[in-house]
């Protein structure tokens, strides 16, 4: 028996990962923050300050969309604007402690739900197989 077709694996992987992400989002606590706002917060948390233009380019979305999302994050105190030391005309978006806290709460809630589901639905042998598969999936990212 030959190896499964790579295109079929890719299709199924996209379906499964997409469904897992959607399920996780549906089960997590609601905090009235949109997915695009969460994306901005995560990027600022991981990479540090960025301009609106940087975020639009990196996430391949419109400048206007990032501007609206960023304004809402600033209004909620999750992000602040600071002048760029290298170019005083530009404003950098910087995640605040409140923004980092919101991400931590969401991350912890999602992690807890996923841990409980894995424990309840998979045997120790199945969890070992999942772990081994994750090693292979990480190679897709690299």
JSON list of C-alpha atoms in Angstrom, two decimals:
[
{"chain": "A", "resi": 1, "resn": "UNK", "atom": "CA", "xyz": [0.00, 0.00, 0.00]},
{"chain": "A", "resi": 2, "resn": "UNK", "atom": "CA", "xyz": [1.45, 3.36, -1.06]},
{"chain": "A", "resi": 3, "resn": "UNK", "atom": "CA", "xyz": [1.69, 6.58, 0.85]},
{"chain": "A", "resi": 4, "resn": "UNK", "atom": "CA", "xyz": [-1.45, 8.75, 0.90]},
{"chain": "A", "resi": 5, "resn": "UNK", "atom": "CA", "xyz": [-1.64, 11.54, -1.65]},
{"chain": "A", "resi": 6, "resn": "UNK", "atom": "CA", "xyz": [-0.06, 14.77, -0.34]},
{"chain": "A", "resi": 7, "resn": "UNK", "atom": "CA", "xyz": [-2.93, 16.91, -1.69]},
{"chain": "A", "resi": 8, "resn": "UNK", "atom": "CA", "xyz": [-5.49, 14.78, 0.18]},
{"chain": "A", "resi": 9, "resn": "UNK", "atom": "CA", "xyz": [-3.45, 15.06, 3.39]},
{"chain": "A", "resi": 10, "resn": "UNK", "atom": "CA", "xyz": [-3.23, 18.84, 2.94]},
{"chain": "A", "resi": 11, "resn": "UNK", "atom": "CA", "xyz": [-7.00, 19.13, 2.45]},
{"chain": "A", "resi": 12, "resn": "UNK", "atom": "CA", "xyz": [-7.79, 17.02, 5.48]},
{"chain": "A", "resi": 13, "resn": "UNK", "atom": "CA", "xyz": [-5.19, 18.79, 7.63]},
{"chain": "A", "resi": 14, "resn": "UNK", "atom": "CA", "xyz": [-6.70, 22.18, 6.76]},
{"chain": "A", "resi": 15, "resn": "UNK", "atom": "CA", "xyz": [-10.19, 20.90, 7.58]},
{"chain": "A", "resi": 16, "resn": "UNK", "atom": "CA", "xyz": [-9.17, 19.38, 10.91]},
{"chain": "A", "resi": 17, "resn": "UNK", "atom": "CA", "xyz": [-7.02, 22.28, 12.09]},
{"chain": "A", "resi": 18, "resn": "UNK", "atom": "CA", "xyz": [-9.67, 24.80, 11.02]},
{"chain": "A", "resi": 19, "resn": "UNK", "atom": "CA", "xyz": [-12.40, 22.90, 12.87]},
{"chain": "A", "resi": 20, "resn": "UNK", "atom": "CA", "xyz": [-10.21, 22.61, 15.97]},
{"chain": "A", "resi": 21, "resn": "UNK", "atom": "CA", "xyz": [-9.51, 26.36, 15.98]},
{"chain": "A", "resi": 22, "resn": "UNK", "atom": "CA", "xyz": [-13.19, 27.22, 15.44]},
{"chain": "A", "resi": 23, "resn": "UNK", "atom": "CA", "xyz": [-14.26, 24.86, 18.24]},
{"chain": "A", "resi": 24, "resn": "UNK", "atom": "CA", "xyz": [-11.67, 26.29, 20.61]},
{"chain": "A", "resi": 25, "resn": "UNK", "atom": "CA", "xyz": [-12.81, 29.84, 19.85]},
{"chain": "A", "resi": 26, "resn": "UNK", "atom": "CA", "xyz": [-16.45, 28.92, 20.37]},
{"chain": "A", "resi": 27, "resn": "UNK", "atom": "CA", "xyz": [-15.71, 27.40, 23.78]},
{"chain": "A", "resi": 28, "resn": "UNK", "atom": "CA", "xyz": [-13.42, 30.14, 25.04]},
{"chain": "A", "resi": 29, "resn": "UNK", "atom": "CA", "xyz": [-14.66, 32.99, 27.16]},
{"chain": "A", "resi": 30, "resn": "UNK", "atom": "CA", "xyz": [-16.27, 35.88, 25.34]},
{"chain": "A", "resi": 31, "resn": "UNK", "atom": "CA", "xyz": [-14.52, 39.20, 25.91]},
{"chain": "A", "resi": 32, "resn": "UNK", "atom": "CA", "xyz": [-15.93, 41.25, 23.02]},
{"chain": "A", "resi": 33, "resn": "UNK", "atom": "CA", "xyz": [-12.59, 41.33, 21.24]},
{"chain": "A", "resi": 34, "resn": "UNK", "atom": "CA", "xyz": [-12.65, 40.44, 17.55]},
{"chain": "A", "resi": 35, "resn": "UNK", "atom": "CA", "xyz": [-10.33, 37.94, 15.94]},
{"chain": "A", "resi": 36, "resn": "UNK", "atom": "CA", "xyz": [-8.54, 40.73, 14.06]},
{"chain": "A", "resi": 37, "resn": "UNK", "atom": "CA", "xyz": [-8.00, 42.57, 17.33]},
{"chain": "A", "resi": 38, "resn": "UNK", "atom": "CA", "xyz": [-6.65, 39.40, 18.94]},
{"chain": "A", "resi": 39, "resn": "UNK", "atom": "CA", "xyz": [-4.33, 38.97, 15.96]},
{"chain": "A", "resi": 40, "resn": "UNK", "atom": "CA", "xyz": [-2.97, 42.49, 16.49]},
{"chain": "A", "resi": 41, "resn": "UNK", "atom": "CA", "xyz": [-2.50, 41.90, 20.22]},
{"chain": "A", "resi": 42, "resn": "UNK", "atom": "CA", "xyz": [-0.69, 38.62, 19.61]},
{"chain": "A", "resi": 43, "resn": "UNK", "atom": "CA", "xyz": [1.66, 40.15, 17.07]},
{"chain": "A", "resi": 44, "resn": "UNK", "atom": "CA", "xyz": [2.46, 43.12, 19.32]},
{"chain": "A", "resi": 45, "resn": "UNK", "atom": "CA", "xyz": [3.02, 40.76, 22.24]},
{"chain": "A", "resi": 46, "resn": "UNK", "atom": "CA", "xyz": [5.32, 38.47, 20.23]},
{"chain": "A", "resi": 47, "resn": "UNK", "atom": "CA", "xyz": [7.19, 41.00, 18.12]},
{"chain": "A", "resi": 48, "resn": "UNK", "atom": "CA", "xyz": [6.97, 44.30, 19.93]},
{"chain": "A", "resi": 49, "resn": "UNK", "atom": "CA", "xyz": [5.73, 47.68, 18.69]},
{"chain": "A", "resi": 50, "resn": "UNK", "atom": "CA", "xyz": [4.56, 48.12, 15.09]},
{"chain": "A", "resi": 51, "resn": "UNK", "atom": "CA", "xyz": [2.92, 50.84, 13.04]},
{"chain": "A", "resi": 52, "resn": "UNK", "atom": "CA", "xyz": [-0.54, 50.36, 11.59]},
{"chain": "A", "resi": 53, "resn": "UNK", "atom": "CA", "xyz": [1.08, 50.12, 8.14]},
{"chain": "A", "resi": 54, "resn": "UNK", "atom": "CA", "xyz": [3.44, 47.38, 9.38]},
{"chain": "A", "resi": 55, "resn": "UNK", "atom": "CA", "xyz": [0.54, 45.36, 10.79]},
{"chain": "A", "resi": 56, "resn": "UNK", "atom": "CA", "xyz": [-1.52, 45.73, 7.61]},
{"chain": "A", "resi": 57, "resn": "UNK", "atom": "CA", "xyz": [1.39, 44.56, 5.48]},
{"chain": "A", "resi": 58, "resn": "UNK", "atom": "CA", "xyz": [2.35, 41.66, 7.75]},
{"chain": "A", "resi": 59, "resn": "UNK", "atom": "CA", "xyz": [-1.22, 40.35, 8.09]},
{"chain": "A", "resi": 60, "resn": "UNK", "atom": "CA", "xyz": [-2.09, 41.15, 4.45]},
{"chain": "A", "resi": 61, "resn": "UNK", "atom": "CA", "xyz": [-5.18, 43.17, 5.37]},
{"chain": "A", "resi": 62, "resn": "UNK", "atom": "CA", "xyz": [-6.19, 46.73, 4.58]},
{"chain": "A", "resi": 63, "resn": "UNK", "atom": "CA", "xyz": [-4.69, 49.70, 6.38]},
{"chain": "A", "resi": 64, "resn": "UNK", "atom": "CA", "xyz": [-8.23, 50.89, 7.16]},
{"chain": "A", "resi": 65, "resn": "UNK", "atom": "CA", "xyz": [-9.14, 47.58, 8.82]},
{"chain": "A", "resi": 66, "resn": "UNK", "atom": "CA", "xyz": [-6.08, 47.73, 11.09]},
{"chain": "A", "resi": 67, "resn": "UNK", "atom": "CA", "xyz": [-6.77, 51.40, 11.87]},
{"chain": "A", "resi": 68, "resn": "UNK", "atom": "CA", "xyz": [-10.31, 50.59, 13.05]},
{"chain": "A", "resi": 69, "resn": "UNK", "atom": "CA", "xyz": [-9.20, 47.57, 15.11]},
{"chain": "A", "resi": 70, "resn": "UNK", "atom": "CA", "xyz": [-6.28, 49.46, 16.63]},
{"chain": "A", "resi": 71, "resn": "UNK", "atom": "CA", "xyz": [-8.53, 52.39, 17.60]},
{"chain": "A", "resi": 72, "resn": "UNK", "atom": "CA", "xyz": [-10.86, 50.03, 19.46]},
{"chain": "A", "resi": 73, "resn": "UNK", "atom": "CA", "xyz": [-7.90, 48.43, 21.23]},
{"chain": "A", "resi": 74, "resn": "UNK", "atom": "CA", "xyz": [-6.60, 51.87, 22.25]},
{"chain": "A", "resi": 75, "resn": "UNK", "atom": "CA", "xyz": [-10.07, 52.86, 23.50]},
{"chain": "A", "resi": 76, "resn": "UNK", "atom": "CA", "xyz": [-10.18, 49.74, 25.67]},
{"chain": "A", "resi": 77, "resn": "UNK", "atom": "CA", "xyz": [-6.68, 50.37, 27.05]},
{"chain": "A", "resi": 78, "resn": "UNK", "atom": "CA", "xyz": [-5.27, 47.18, 25.54]},
{"chain": "A", "resi": 79, "resn": "UNK", "atom": "CA", "xyz": [-2.87, 49.06, 23.24]},
{"chain": "A", "resi": 80, "resn": "UNK", "atom": "CA", "xyz": [-1.33, 52.52, 23.41]},
{"chain": "A", "resi": 81, "resn": "UNK", "atom": "CA", "xyz": [0.18, 54.76, 20.74]},
{"chain": "A", "resi": 82, "resn": "UNK", "atom": "CA", "xyz": [3.72, 56.04, 21.17]},
{"chain": "A", "resi": 83, "resn": "UNK", "atom": "CA", "xyz": [5.84, 58.22, 18.92]},
{"chain": "A", "resi": 84, "resn": "UNK", "atom": "CA", "xyz": [8.49, 56.33, 16.95]},
{"chain": "A", "resi": 85, "resn": "UNK", "atom": "CA", "xyz": [11.89, 57.40, 18.33]},
{"chain": "A", "resi": 86, "resn": "UNK", "atom": "CA", "xyz": [13.44, 56.97, 14.88]},
{"chain": "A", "resi": 87, "resn": "UNK", "atom": "CA", "xyz": [10.73, 58.98, 13.08]},
{"chain": "A", "resi": 88, "resn": "UNK", "atom": "CA", "xyz": [8.59, 61.31, 15.20]},
{"chain": "A", "resi": 89, "resn": "UNK", "atom": "CA", "xyz": [5.94, 61.50, 12.47]},
{"chain": "A", "resi": 90, "resn": "UNK", "atom": "CA", "xyz": [5.10, 57.81, 12.90]},
{"chain": "A", "resi": 91, "resn": "UNK", "atom": "CA", "xyz": [3.12, 56.30, 15.75]},
{"chain": "A", "resi": 92, "resn": "UNK", "atom": "CA", "xyz": [3.87, 52.85, 17.11]},
{"chain": "A", "resi": 93, "resn": "UNK", "atom": "CA", "xyz": [1.23, 50.59, 18.62]},
{"chain": "A", "resi": 94, "resn": "UNK", "atom": "CA", "xyz": [2.41, 49.04, 21.89]},
{"chain": "A", "resi": 95, "resn": "UNK", "atom": "CA", "xyz": [0.56, 46.37, 23.85]},
{"chain": "A", "resi": 96, "resn": "UNK", "atom": "CA", "xyz": [-0.30, 47.39, 27.41]},
{"chain": "A", "resi": 97, "resn": "UNK", "atom": "CA", "xyz": [-0.27, 45.26, 30.56]},
{"chain": "A", "resi": 98, "resn": "UNK", "atom": "CA", "xyz": [-4.06, 44.98, 30.20]},
{"chain": "A", "resi": 99, "resn": "UNK", "atom": "CA", "xyz": [-3.62, 43.65, 26.66]},
{"chain": "A", "resi": 100, "resn": "UNK", "atom": "CA", "xyz": [-1.07, 41.11, 27.82]},
{"chain": "A", "resi": 101, "resn": "UNK", "atom": "CA", "xyz": [-3.38, 40.08, 30.64]},
{"chain": "A", "resi": 102, "resn": "UNK", "atom": "CA", "xyz": [-6.30, 39.56, 28.24]},
{"chain": "A", "resi": 103, "resn": "UNK", "atom": "CA", "xyz": [-4.11, 37.35, 26.02]},
{"chain": "A", "resi": 104, "resn": "UNK", "atom": "CA", "xyz": [-2.94, 35.33, 29.02]},
{"chain": "A", "resi": 105, "resn": "UNK", "atom": "CA", "xyz": [-6.52, 34.73, 30.21]},
{"chain": "A", "resi": 106, "resn": "UNK", "atom": "CA", "xyz": [-7.61, 33.62, 26.71]},
{"chain": "A", "resi": 107, "resn": "UNK", "atom": "CA", "xyz": [-4.53, 31.42, 26.31]},
{"chain": "A", "resi": 108, "resn": "UNK", "atom": "CA", "xyz": [-5.04, 29.78, 29.71]},
{"chain": "A", "resi": 109, "resn": "UNK", "atom": "CA", "xyz": [-8.76, 29.16, 29.08]},
{"chain": "A", "resi": 110, "resn": "UNK", "atom": "CA", "xyz": [-8.08, 27.61, 25.69]},
{"chain": "A", "resi": 111, "resn": "UNK", "atom": "CA", "xyz": [-5.21, 25.52, 27.03]},
{"chain": "A", "resi": 112, "resn": "UNK", "atom": "CA", "xyz": [-7.34, 24.20, 29.89]},
{"chain": "A", "resi": 113, "resn": "UNK", "atom": "CA", "xyz": [-10.22, 23.26, 27.59]},
{"chain": "A", "resi": 114, "resn": "UNK", "atom": "CA", "xyz": [-7.90, 21.50, 25.16]},
{"chain": "A", "resi": 115, "resn": "UNK", "atom": "CA", "xyz": [-6.07, 19.65, 27.95]},
{"chain": "A", "resi": 116, "resn": "UNK", "atom": "CA", "xyz": [-9.36, 18.41, 29.37]},
{"chain": "A", "resi": 117, "resn": "UNK", "atom": "CA", "xyz": [-10.57, 17.24, 25.95]},
{"chain": "A", "resi": 118, "resn": "UNK", "atom": "CA", "xyz": [-7.32, 15.39, 25.19]},
{"chain": "A", "resi": 119, "resn": "UNK", "atom": "CA", "xyz": [-7.37, 13.69, 28.59]},
{"chain": "A", "resi": 120, "resn": "UNK", "atom": "CA", "xyz": [-11.03, 12.66, 28.29]},
{"chain": "A", "resi": 121, "resn": "UNK", "atom": "CA", "xyz": [-11.03, 11.49, 24.67]},
{"chain": "A", "resi": 122, "resn": "UNK", "atom": "CA", "xyz": [-7.66, 9.81, 24.12]},
{"chain": "A", "resi": 123, "resn": "UNK", "atom": "CA", "xyz": [-5.91, 6.87, 25.71]},
{"chain": "A", "resi": 124, "resn": "UNK", "atom": "CA", "xyz": [-2.26, 7.19, 26.76]},
{"chain": "A", "resi": 125, "resn": "UNK", "atom": "CA", "xyz": [-1.23, 5.34, 23.58]},
{"chain": "A", "resi": 126, "resn": "UNK", "atom": "CA", "xyz": [-3.28, 7.73, 21.43]},
{"chain": "A", "resi": 127, "resn": "UNK", "atom": "CA", "xyz": [-1.75, 10.72, 23.21]},
{"chain": "A", "resi": 128, "resn": "UNK", "atom": "CA", "xyz": [1.72, 9.36, 22.37]},
{"chain": "A", "resi": 129, "resn": "UNK", "atom": "CA", "xyz": [0.69, 9.10, 18.69]},
{"chain": "A", "resi": 130, "resn": "UNK", "atom": "CA", "xyz": [-0.60, 12.68, 18.74]},
{"chain": "A", "resi": 131, "resn": "UNK", "atom": "CA", "xyz": [2.64, 13.84, 20.32]},
{"chain": "A", "resi": 132, "resn": "UNK", "atom": "CA", "xyz": [4.70, 12.10, 17.64]},
{"chain": "A", "resi": 133, "resn": "UNK", "atom": "CA", "xyz": [2.50, 13.63, 14.93]},
{"chain": "A", "resi": 134, "resn": "UNK", "atom": "CA", "xyz": [3.05, 17.11, 16.35]},
{"chain": "A", "resi": 135, "resn": "UNK", "atom": "CA", "xyz": [6.79, 16.64, 15.83]},
{"chain": "A", "resi": 136, "resn": "UNK", "atom": "CA", "xyz": [6.12, 15.96, 12.17]},
{"chain": "A", "resi": 137, "resn": "UNK", "atom": "CA", "xyz": [3.71, 18.88, 11.85]},
{"chain": "A", "resi": 138, "resn": "UNK", "atom": "CA", "xyz": [6.31, 21.26, 13.29]},
{"chain": "A", "resi": 139, "resn": "UNK", "atom": "CA", "xyz": [8.48, 20.39, 10.29]},
{"chain": "A", "resi": 140, "resn": "UNK", "atom": "CA", "xyz": [5.80, 21.95, 8.08]},
{"chain": "A", "resi": 141, "resn": "UNK", "atom": "CA", "xyz": [6.29, 25.23, 9.90]},
{"chain": "A", "resi": 142, "resn": "UNK", "atom": "CA", "xyz": [10.10, 25.19, 9.68]}
]
